[in-house]
XYZ file of C-alpha atoms in Angstrom:
563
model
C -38.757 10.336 13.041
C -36.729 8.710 10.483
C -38.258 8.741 6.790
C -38.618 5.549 5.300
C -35.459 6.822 2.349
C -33.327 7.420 5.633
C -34.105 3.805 7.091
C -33.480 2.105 3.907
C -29.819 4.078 3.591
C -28.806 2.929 7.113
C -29.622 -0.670 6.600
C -27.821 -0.808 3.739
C -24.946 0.963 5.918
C -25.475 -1.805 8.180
C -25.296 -4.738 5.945
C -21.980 -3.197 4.402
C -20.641 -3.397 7.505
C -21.928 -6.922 8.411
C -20.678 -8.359 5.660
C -17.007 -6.560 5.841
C -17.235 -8.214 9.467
C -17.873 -11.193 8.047
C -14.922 -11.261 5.127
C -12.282 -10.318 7.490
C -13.047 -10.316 10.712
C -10.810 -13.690 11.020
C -7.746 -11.130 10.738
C -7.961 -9.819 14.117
C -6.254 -13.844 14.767
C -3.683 -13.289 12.680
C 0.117 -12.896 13.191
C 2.188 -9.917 11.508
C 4.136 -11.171 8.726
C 7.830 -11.097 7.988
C 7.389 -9.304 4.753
C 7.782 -5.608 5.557
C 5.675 -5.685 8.830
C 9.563 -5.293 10.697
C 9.818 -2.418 8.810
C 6.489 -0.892 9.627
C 5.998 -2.224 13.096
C 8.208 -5.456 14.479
C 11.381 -4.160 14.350
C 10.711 -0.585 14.151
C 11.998 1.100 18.051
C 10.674 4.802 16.642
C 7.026 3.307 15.756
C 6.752 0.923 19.030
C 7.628 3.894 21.287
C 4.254 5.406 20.904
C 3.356 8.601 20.566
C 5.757 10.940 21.490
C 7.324 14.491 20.808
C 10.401 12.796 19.629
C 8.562 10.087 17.383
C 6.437 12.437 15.898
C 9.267 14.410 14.831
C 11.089 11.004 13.960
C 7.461 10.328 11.840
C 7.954 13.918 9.624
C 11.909 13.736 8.903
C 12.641 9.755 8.335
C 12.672 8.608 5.024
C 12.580 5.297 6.736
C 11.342 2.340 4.514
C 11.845 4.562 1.500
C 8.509 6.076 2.104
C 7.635 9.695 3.383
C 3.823 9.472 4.794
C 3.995 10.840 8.763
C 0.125 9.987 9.130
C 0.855 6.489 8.494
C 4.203 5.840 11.206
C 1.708 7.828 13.885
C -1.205 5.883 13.071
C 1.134 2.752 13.996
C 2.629 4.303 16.669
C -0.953 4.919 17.895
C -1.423 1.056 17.692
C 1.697 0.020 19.295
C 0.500 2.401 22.432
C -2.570 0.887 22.598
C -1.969 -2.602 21.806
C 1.531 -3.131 22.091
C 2.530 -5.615 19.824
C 0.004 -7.701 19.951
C -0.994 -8.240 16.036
C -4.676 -8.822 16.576
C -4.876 -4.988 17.498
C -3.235 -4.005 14.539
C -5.334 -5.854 12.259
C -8.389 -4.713 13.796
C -7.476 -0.693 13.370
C -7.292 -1.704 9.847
C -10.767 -3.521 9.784
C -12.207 -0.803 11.087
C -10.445 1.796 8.717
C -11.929 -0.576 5.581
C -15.194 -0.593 7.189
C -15.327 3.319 7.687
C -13.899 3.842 3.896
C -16.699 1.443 2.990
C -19.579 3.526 4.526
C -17.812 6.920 3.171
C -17.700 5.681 -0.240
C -21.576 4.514 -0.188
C -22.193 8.038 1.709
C -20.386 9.768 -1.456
C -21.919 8.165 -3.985
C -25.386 8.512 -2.570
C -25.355 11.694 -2.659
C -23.494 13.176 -5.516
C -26.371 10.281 -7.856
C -29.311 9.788 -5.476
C -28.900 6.344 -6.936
C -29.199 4.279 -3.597
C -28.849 0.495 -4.514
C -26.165 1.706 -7.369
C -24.212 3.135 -4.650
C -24.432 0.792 -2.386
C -24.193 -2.062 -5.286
C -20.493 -0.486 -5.941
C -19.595 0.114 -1.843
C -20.236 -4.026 -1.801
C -18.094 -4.442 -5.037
C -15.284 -2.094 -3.057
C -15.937 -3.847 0.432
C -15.851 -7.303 -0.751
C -13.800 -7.708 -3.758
C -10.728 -10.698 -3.293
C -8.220 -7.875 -4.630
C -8.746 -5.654 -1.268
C -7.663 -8.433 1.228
C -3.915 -7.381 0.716
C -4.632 -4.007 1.659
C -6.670 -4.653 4.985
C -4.996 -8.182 5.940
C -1.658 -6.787 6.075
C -0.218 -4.716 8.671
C 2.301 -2.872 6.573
C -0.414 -1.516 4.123
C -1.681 0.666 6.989
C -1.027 3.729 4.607
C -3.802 2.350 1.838
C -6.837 2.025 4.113
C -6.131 5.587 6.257
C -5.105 7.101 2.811
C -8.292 6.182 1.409
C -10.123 7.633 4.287
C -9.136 11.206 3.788
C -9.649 10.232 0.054
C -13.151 9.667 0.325
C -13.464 12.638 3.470
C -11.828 15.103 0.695
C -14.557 14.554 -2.143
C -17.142 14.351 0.252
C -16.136 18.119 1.139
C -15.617 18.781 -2.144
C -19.222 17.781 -2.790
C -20.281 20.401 0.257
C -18.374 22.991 -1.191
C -19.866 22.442 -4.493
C -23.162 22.471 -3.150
C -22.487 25.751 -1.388
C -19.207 27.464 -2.026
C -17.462 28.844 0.884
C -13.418 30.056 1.435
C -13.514 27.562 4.857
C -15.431 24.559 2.990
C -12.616 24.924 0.143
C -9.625 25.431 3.116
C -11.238 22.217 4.445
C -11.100 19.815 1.091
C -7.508 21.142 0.689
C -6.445 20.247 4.503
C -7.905 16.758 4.147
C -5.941 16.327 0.857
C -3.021 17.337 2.688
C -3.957 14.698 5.517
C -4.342 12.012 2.216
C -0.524 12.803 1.147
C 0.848 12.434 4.261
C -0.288 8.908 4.433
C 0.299 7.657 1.313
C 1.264 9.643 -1.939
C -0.413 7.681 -4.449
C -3.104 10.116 -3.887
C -1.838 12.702 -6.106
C -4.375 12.340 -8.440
C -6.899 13.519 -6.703
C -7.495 17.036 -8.107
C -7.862 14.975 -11.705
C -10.857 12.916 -10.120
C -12.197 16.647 -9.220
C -12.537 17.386 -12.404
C -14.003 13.994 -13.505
C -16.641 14.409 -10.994
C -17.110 17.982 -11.950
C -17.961 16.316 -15.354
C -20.604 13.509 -13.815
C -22.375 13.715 -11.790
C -21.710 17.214 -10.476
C -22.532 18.661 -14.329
C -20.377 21.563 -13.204
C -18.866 21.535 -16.677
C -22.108 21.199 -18.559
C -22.693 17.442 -19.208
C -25.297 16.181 -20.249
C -28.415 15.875 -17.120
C -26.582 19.052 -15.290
C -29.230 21.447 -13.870
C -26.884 23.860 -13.341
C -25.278 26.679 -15.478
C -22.142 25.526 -17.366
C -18.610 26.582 -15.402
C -15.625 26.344 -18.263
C -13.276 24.196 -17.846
C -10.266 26.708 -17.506
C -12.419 27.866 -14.019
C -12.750 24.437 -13.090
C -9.049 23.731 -13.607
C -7.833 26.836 -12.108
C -10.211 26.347 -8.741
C -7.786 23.028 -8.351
C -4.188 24.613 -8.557
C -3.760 24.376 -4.997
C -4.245 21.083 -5.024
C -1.723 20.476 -8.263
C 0.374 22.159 -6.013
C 0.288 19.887 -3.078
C 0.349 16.937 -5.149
C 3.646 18.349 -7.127
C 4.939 18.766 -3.837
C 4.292 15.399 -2.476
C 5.848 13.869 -5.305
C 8.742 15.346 -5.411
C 9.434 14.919 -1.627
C 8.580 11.581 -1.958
C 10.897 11.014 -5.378
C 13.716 11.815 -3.648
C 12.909 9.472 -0.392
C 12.453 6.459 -2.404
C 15.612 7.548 -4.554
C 17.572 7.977 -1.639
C 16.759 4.525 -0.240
C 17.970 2.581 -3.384
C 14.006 1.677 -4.036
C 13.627 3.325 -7.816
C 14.799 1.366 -10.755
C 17.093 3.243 -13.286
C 16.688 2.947 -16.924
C 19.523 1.090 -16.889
C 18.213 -1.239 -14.759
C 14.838 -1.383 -16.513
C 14.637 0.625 -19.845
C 11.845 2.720 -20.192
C 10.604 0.598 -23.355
C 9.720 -2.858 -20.530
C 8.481 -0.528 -17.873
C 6.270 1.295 -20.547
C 5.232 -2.258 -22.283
C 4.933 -4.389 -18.341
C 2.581 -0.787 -17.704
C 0.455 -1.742 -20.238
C 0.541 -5.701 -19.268
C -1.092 -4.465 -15.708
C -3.771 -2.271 -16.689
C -4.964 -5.629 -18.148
C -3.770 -7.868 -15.183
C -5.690 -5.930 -13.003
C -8.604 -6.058 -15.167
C -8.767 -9.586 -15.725
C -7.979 -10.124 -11.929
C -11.622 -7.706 -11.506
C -13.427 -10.413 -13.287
C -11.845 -13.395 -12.350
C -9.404 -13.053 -8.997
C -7.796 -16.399 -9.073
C -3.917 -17.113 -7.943
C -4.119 -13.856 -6.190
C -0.662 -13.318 -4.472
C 1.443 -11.204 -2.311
C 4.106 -10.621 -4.519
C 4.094 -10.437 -8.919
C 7.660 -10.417 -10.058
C 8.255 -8.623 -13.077
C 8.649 -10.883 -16.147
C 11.642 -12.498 -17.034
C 10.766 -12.421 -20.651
C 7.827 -9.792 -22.068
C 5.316 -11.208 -24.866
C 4.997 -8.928 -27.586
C 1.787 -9.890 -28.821
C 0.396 -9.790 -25.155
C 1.476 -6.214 -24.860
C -0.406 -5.202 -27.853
C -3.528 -7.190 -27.159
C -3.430 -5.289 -23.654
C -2.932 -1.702 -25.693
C -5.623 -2.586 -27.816
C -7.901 -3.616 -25.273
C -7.284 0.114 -23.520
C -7.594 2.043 -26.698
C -10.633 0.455 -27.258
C -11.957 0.925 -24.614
C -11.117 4.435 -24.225
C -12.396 5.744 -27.794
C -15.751 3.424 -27.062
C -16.362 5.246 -23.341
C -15.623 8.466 -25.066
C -18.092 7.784 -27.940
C -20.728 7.288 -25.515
C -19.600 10.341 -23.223
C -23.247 12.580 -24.054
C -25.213 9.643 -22.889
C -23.330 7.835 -20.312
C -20.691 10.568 -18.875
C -20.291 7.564 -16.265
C -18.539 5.602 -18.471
C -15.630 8.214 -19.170
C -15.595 9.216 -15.443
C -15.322 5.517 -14.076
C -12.532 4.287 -16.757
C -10.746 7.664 -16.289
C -10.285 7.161 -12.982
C -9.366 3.556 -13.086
C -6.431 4.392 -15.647
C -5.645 7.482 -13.881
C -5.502 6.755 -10.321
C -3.098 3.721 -11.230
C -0.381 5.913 -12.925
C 1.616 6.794 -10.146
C 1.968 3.144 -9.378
C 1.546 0.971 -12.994
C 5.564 1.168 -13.250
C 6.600 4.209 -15.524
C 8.251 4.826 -11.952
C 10.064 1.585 -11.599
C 9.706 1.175 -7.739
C 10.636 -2.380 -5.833
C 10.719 -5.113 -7.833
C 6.906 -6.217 -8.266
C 5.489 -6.014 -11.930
C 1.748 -5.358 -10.201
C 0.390 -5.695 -6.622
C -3.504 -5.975 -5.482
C -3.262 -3.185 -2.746
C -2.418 -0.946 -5.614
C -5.906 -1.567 -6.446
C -7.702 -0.106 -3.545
C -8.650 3.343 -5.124
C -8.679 2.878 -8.565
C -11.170 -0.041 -8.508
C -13.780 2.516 -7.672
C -13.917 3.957 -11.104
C -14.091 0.187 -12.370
C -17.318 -0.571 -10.212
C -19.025 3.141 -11.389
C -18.260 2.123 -14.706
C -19.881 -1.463 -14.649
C -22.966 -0.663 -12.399
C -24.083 2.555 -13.495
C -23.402 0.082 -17.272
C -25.380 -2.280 -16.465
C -28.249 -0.676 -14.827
C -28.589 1.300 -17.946
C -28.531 -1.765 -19.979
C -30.822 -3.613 -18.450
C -33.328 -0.679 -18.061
C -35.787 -1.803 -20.868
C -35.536 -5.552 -19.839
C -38.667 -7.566 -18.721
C -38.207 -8.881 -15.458
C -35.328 -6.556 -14.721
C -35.385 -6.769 -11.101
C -35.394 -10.378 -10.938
C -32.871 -10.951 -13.316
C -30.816 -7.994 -11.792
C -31.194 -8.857 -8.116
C -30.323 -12.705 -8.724
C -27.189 -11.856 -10.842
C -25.953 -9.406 -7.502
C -26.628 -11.909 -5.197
C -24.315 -14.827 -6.580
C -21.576 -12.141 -7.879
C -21.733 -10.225 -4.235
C -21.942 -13.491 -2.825
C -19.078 -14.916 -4.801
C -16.845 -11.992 -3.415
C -17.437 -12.413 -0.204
C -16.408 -16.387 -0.515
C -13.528 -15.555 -2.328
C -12.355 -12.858 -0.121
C -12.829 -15.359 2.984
C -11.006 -17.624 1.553
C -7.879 -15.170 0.521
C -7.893 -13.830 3.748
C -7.106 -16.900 5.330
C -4.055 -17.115 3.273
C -2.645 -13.912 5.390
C -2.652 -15.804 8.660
C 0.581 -15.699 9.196
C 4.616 -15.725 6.775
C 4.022 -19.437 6.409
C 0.778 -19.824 4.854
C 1.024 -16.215 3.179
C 4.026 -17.196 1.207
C 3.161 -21.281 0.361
C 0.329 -19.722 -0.979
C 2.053 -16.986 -2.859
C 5.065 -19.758 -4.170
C 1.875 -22.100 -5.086
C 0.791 -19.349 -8.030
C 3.314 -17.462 -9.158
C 6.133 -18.348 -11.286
C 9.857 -16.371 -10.644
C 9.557 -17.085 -7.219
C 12.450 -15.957 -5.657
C 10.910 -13.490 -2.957
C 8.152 -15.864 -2.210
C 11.534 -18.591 -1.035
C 12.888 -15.720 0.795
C 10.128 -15.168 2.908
C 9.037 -18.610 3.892
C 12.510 -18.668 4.692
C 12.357 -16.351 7.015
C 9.052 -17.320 8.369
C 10.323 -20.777 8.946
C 13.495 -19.249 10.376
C 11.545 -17.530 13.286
C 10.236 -20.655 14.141
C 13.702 -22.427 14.715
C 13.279 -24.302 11.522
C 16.482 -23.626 9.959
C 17.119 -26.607 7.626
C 13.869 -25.952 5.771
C 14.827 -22.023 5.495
C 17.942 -22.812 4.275
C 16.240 -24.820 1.534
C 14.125 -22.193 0.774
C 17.339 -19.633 0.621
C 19.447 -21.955 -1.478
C 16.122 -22.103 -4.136
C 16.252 -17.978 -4.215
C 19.870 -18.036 -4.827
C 19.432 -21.025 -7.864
C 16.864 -18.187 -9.102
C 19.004 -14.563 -8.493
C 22.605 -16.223 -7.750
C 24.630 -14.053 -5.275
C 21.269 -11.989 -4.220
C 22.548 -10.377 -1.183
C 19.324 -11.263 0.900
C 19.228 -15.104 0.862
C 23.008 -15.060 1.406
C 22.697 -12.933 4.456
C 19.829 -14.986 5.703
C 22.012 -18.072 4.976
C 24.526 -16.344 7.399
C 22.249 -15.757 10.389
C 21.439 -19.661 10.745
C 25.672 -20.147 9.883
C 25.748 -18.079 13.164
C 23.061 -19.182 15.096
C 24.893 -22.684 14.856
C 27.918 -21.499 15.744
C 29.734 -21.382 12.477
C 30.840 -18.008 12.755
C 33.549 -18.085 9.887
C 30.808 -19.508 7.265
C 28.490 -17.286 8.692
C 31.355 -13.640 8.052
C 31.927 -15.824 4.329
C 27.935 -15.162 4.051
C 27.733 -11.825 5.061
C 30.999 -10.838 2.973
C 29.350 -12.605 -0.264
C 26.086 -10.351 -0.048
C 28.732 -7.308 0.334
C 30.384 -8.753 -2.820
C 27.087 -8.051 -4.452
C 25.818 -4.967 -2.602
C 28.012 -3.151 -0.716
C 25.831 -0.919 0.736
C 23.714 -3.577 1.985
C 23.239 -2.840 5.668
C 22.365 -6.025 7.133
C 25.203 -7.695 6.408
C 27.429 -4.788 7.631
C 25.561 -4.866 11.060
C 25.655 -8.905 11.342
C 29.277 -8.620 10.110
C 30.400 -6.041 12.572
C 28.668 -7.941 15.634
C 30.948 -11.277 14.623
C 34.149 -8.934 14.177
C 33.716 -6.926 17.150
C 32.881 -10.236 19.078
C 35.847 -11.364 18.216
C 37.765 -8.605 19.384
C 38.152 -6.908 15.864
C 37.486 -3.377 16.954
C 38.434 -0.785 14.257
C 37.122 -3.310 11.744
C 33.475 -3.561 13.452
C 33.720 0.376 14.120
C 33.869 0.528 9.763
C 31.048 -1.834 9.364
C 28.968 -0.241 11.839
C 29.313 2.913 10.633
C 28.829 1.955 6.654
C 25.549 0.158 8.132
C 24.626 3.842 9.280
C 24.782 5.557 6.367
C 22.505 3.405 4.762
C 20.215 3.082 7.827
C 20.768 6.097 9.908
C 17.617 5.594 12.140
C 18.684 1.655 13.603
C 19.121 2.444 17.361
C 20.966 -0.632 17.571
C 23.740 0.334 15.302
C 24.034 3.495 16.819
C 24.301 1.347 20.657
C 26.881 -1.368 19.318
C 29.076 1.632 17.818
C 28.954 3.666 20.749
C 30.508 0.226 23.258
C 32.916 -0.239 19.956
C 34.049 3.071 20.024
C 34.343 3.259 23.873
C 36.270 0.543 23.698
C 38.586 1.800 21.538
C 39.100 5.121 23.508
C 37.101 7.294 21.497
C 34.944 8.955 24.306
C 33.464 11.905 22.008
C 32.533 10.182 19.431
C 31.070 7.380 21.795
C 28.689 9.596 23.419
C 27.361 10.904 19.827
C 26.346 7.508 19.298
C 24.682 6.893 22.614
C 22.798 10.659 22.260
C 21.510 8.735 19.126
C 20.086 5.994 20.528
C 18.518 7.876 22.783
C 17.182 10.698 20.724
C 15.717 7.564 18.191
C 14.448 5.653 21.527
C 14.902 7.741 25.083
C 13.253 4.368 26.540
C 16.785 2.563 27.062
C 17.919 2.769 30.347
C 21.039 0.369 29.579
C 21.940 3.468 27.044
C 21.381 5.805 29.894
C 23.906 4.073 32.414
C 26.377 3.270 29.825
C 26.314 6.855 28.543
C 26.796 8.056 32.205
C 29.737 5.681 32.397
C 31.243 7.375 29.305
């Protein structure tokens, strides 16, 4: 029979997961978006295939989306084989990862403390919180929610292997750490939250409330090499991916001075967005113009913070542990790295957050431990701030329903707008609304002028009206400004090769491909081109491509044979 402790932690388990339910559950009506969902899932023949021998090689050798995490591509290929492409299923195996990363992290916290209602007081805060919808609303952030599972799994078995060290309880952490870097590599930092929790609430390293004999820290650090390793590993696997896909700033680009100075800025957007997450968006541009006494007052507000949490380390080790990992979890992403054009993003809080919530409940439990009345006062002020969350997050959820509300919203509170026009546009464009796209394209241009993107956009509607020679004027404009961009050599090749412009379309096609070597329709469109043309070999390389990215194509089958 179940004690009356045991009882207690699975209602609590239970209301988590009600009132995730409850916050989200309107996703699983939603539509996929058009702002990296193609990437991921929509327009992705590899990922909609399913789970194959060939896509799951496809999943550990593409550099595809200028990201290298195989655990996320099967996870969606896993989706698309269940559920097609029907976006409700999606959206629900993302739900359901939240909810399960919401239980683990009240599981974990439960039992490294013993603190119950702290625990679960900070799985609410992590459940709930506005600045999570991004990461569970949208389809393309698969690789947050199923990183953050083998996140949580990995300290939990670190936990059991603390308790009771053993060579296959170690292998086991490592192996789900592994499992975390193959779907996303912001967890990296990992083996540094090791050692925080080895300093609270393990006590491994002697802190103050340990039980246990002190282990130095040189031990400690040395016990987590092979997870530096791993992590070393990851990063420099997935440095060169994003590198090789054009996605990392250069210093010429952005000098190390404004990334260092916008870094600081975002430890103390995201901070203020904690407390108060208003105008929450999809998409932060980086600043046109950087405030230098706003960059201080951020630097000063994290020094002083991190000299007053280090003061207090003998009586409150929480506090260094839970502001420790909120700065340090954020690193690989705050923008020292310079990758995509985004000064901050929400789902970049997913993780870090955590240390945020430890740091402010643990607080102010202590603080309010000599107060008369404590309970009252405490368990009112939960209530409206948990229930202010959970209105909040309804409300931003809503916002993801589908590219047209997602990006009104996102043009409605940020300023620098020009991806938010893009994307409407292109929402509005797969609806057949063309003039108000092209509205929305000619505003991004008035913002970035000659941004290869709009004009290419501008093109496809030039085409789909039939103005084929404004439409190559487009596409050769955007080539002007980027000519590797690989859209515009595909769209451009289809008009020239339409038009009877063979060797010219064969060149397009095949500077498209070394940008994008994985688009099965590039590959299909040379091979015809080049059969055309007389050049048998070379034609049935490209259809053996197709095929090997996407054997489901019989038309590539028959016109292979016919080769």
């Amino acid at each position: 029979m179940a004690s009356p402790a045991n009882k207690q932690i699975w209602l609590l388990r239970l209301g988590l997961a009600l009132g995730v339910l409850l916050a989200f559950g309107p996703v699983i009506h939603y539509e996929f978006t058009t702002y990296d969902d193609p990437t991921y899932v929509t327009a992705n023949p590899p990922v909609q295939g399913g789970v194959t021998c060939q896509a799951l090689a496809w999943a550990f050798t593409t550099g595809h989306g200028s990201n290298w995490h195989p655990l996320t591509w099967i996870s969606h290929m896993l989706d698309c084989q269940v559920f097609g492409l029907n976006p409700g299923g999606h959206h629900l195996s993302s739900l359901l990862l939240h909810l399960l990363n919401t239980v683990l992290l009240f599981t974990l916290l439960q039992r490294l403390t013993g603190a119950t209602w702290r625990s679960a007081l900070v799985a609410a805060l992590f459940a709930w919180h506005p600045l999570h919808v991004e990461s569970v609303a949208w389809v393309a952030e698969r690789k947050d929610v199923l990183s953050a599972t083998f996140w949580l799994l990995t300290l939990l078995a670190y936990v059991q292997y603390v308790e009771g060290p053993q060579p296959k309880r170690y292998l086991l952490t490592l192996v789900l750490f592994a499992l975390g870097l193959l779907s996303k590599p912001m967890v990296v930092t990992l083996p540094f939250v090791l050692l925080l929790l080895d300093y609270w609430p393990l006590g491994r390293s002697g802190a103050r409330g340990a039980d246990k004999p002190a282990v130095p820290w040189s031990r400690l650090a040395w016990e987590k090499v092979p997870f530096f390793i791993l992590a070393a590993v990851s990063s420099v696997v997935t440095l060169g991916v994003q590198k090789a896909g054009g996605a990392v700033a250069t210093l010429d680009d952005l000098p190390f001075r404004e990334r260092s100075a916008n870094a600081l800025l975002a430890y103390g957007f995201y901070l203020r967005k904690v407390f108060w997450p208003t105008d929450l968006a999809v998409f932060y541009p980086l600043p046109t113009a950087l405030s230098s006494w706003q960059v201080i007052a951020a630097g000063l507000l994290l020094l002083a913070v991190t000299i007053a949490v280090v003061i207090c380390r003998q009586s409150r080790p929480y506090l260094v542990v839970g502001w420790f990992w909120f700065l340090g979890t954020l690193v690989p992403v705050i923008g020292l790295v310079q990758v995509g054009l985004q000064a901050a993003a929400d789902r970049y809080t997913y993780l870090p957050l955590i240390g945020i919530f430890i740091l402010l409940v643990w607080g102010v439990a202590d603080l309010a431990s000599r107060w008369p009345q404590r309970r009252l006062i405490l368990g009112g002020l939960t209530t409206v701030i948990l229930g202010t969350c959970l209105v909040l997050t309804w409300l931003q959820v809503r916002t993801w329903k589908n590219g047209i509300t997602l990006f009104t919203h996102a043009l409605a509170v940020t300023s620098n707008r020009f991806v938010g026009h893009n994307n409407l546009a292109r929402a509005l464009g797969n609806l057949g609304r063309y003039d108000e796209a092209a509205v929305h394209l000619k505003a991004a241009l008035e913002i970035q002028p000659g941004a290869p993107l709009p004009l290419y956009h501008l093109g496809l509607i030039a085409a789909r009206e039939g103005k084929l020679r404004e439409a190559m004027d487009r596409y050769q404009a955007a080539l002007v400004s980027q000519p590797d961009y690989a859209p515009a050599q595909f769209e451009l090749a289809n008009i020239l090769a339409s038009q009877g412009n063979l060797k010219e379309a064969a060149l397009h096609y095949q500077a498209c491909l070394r940008t994008e070597p994985d688009r099965t329709e590039v590959h299909h469109n040379l091979a015809k081109v080049l059969a055309q043309l007389g050049a048998l070999s070379e034609s049935v390389d490209e259809f053996k491509a197709v095929l090997r990215l996407d054997s489901n194509q019989p038309e590539a089958h028959d016109e292979l044979a016919g080769v």
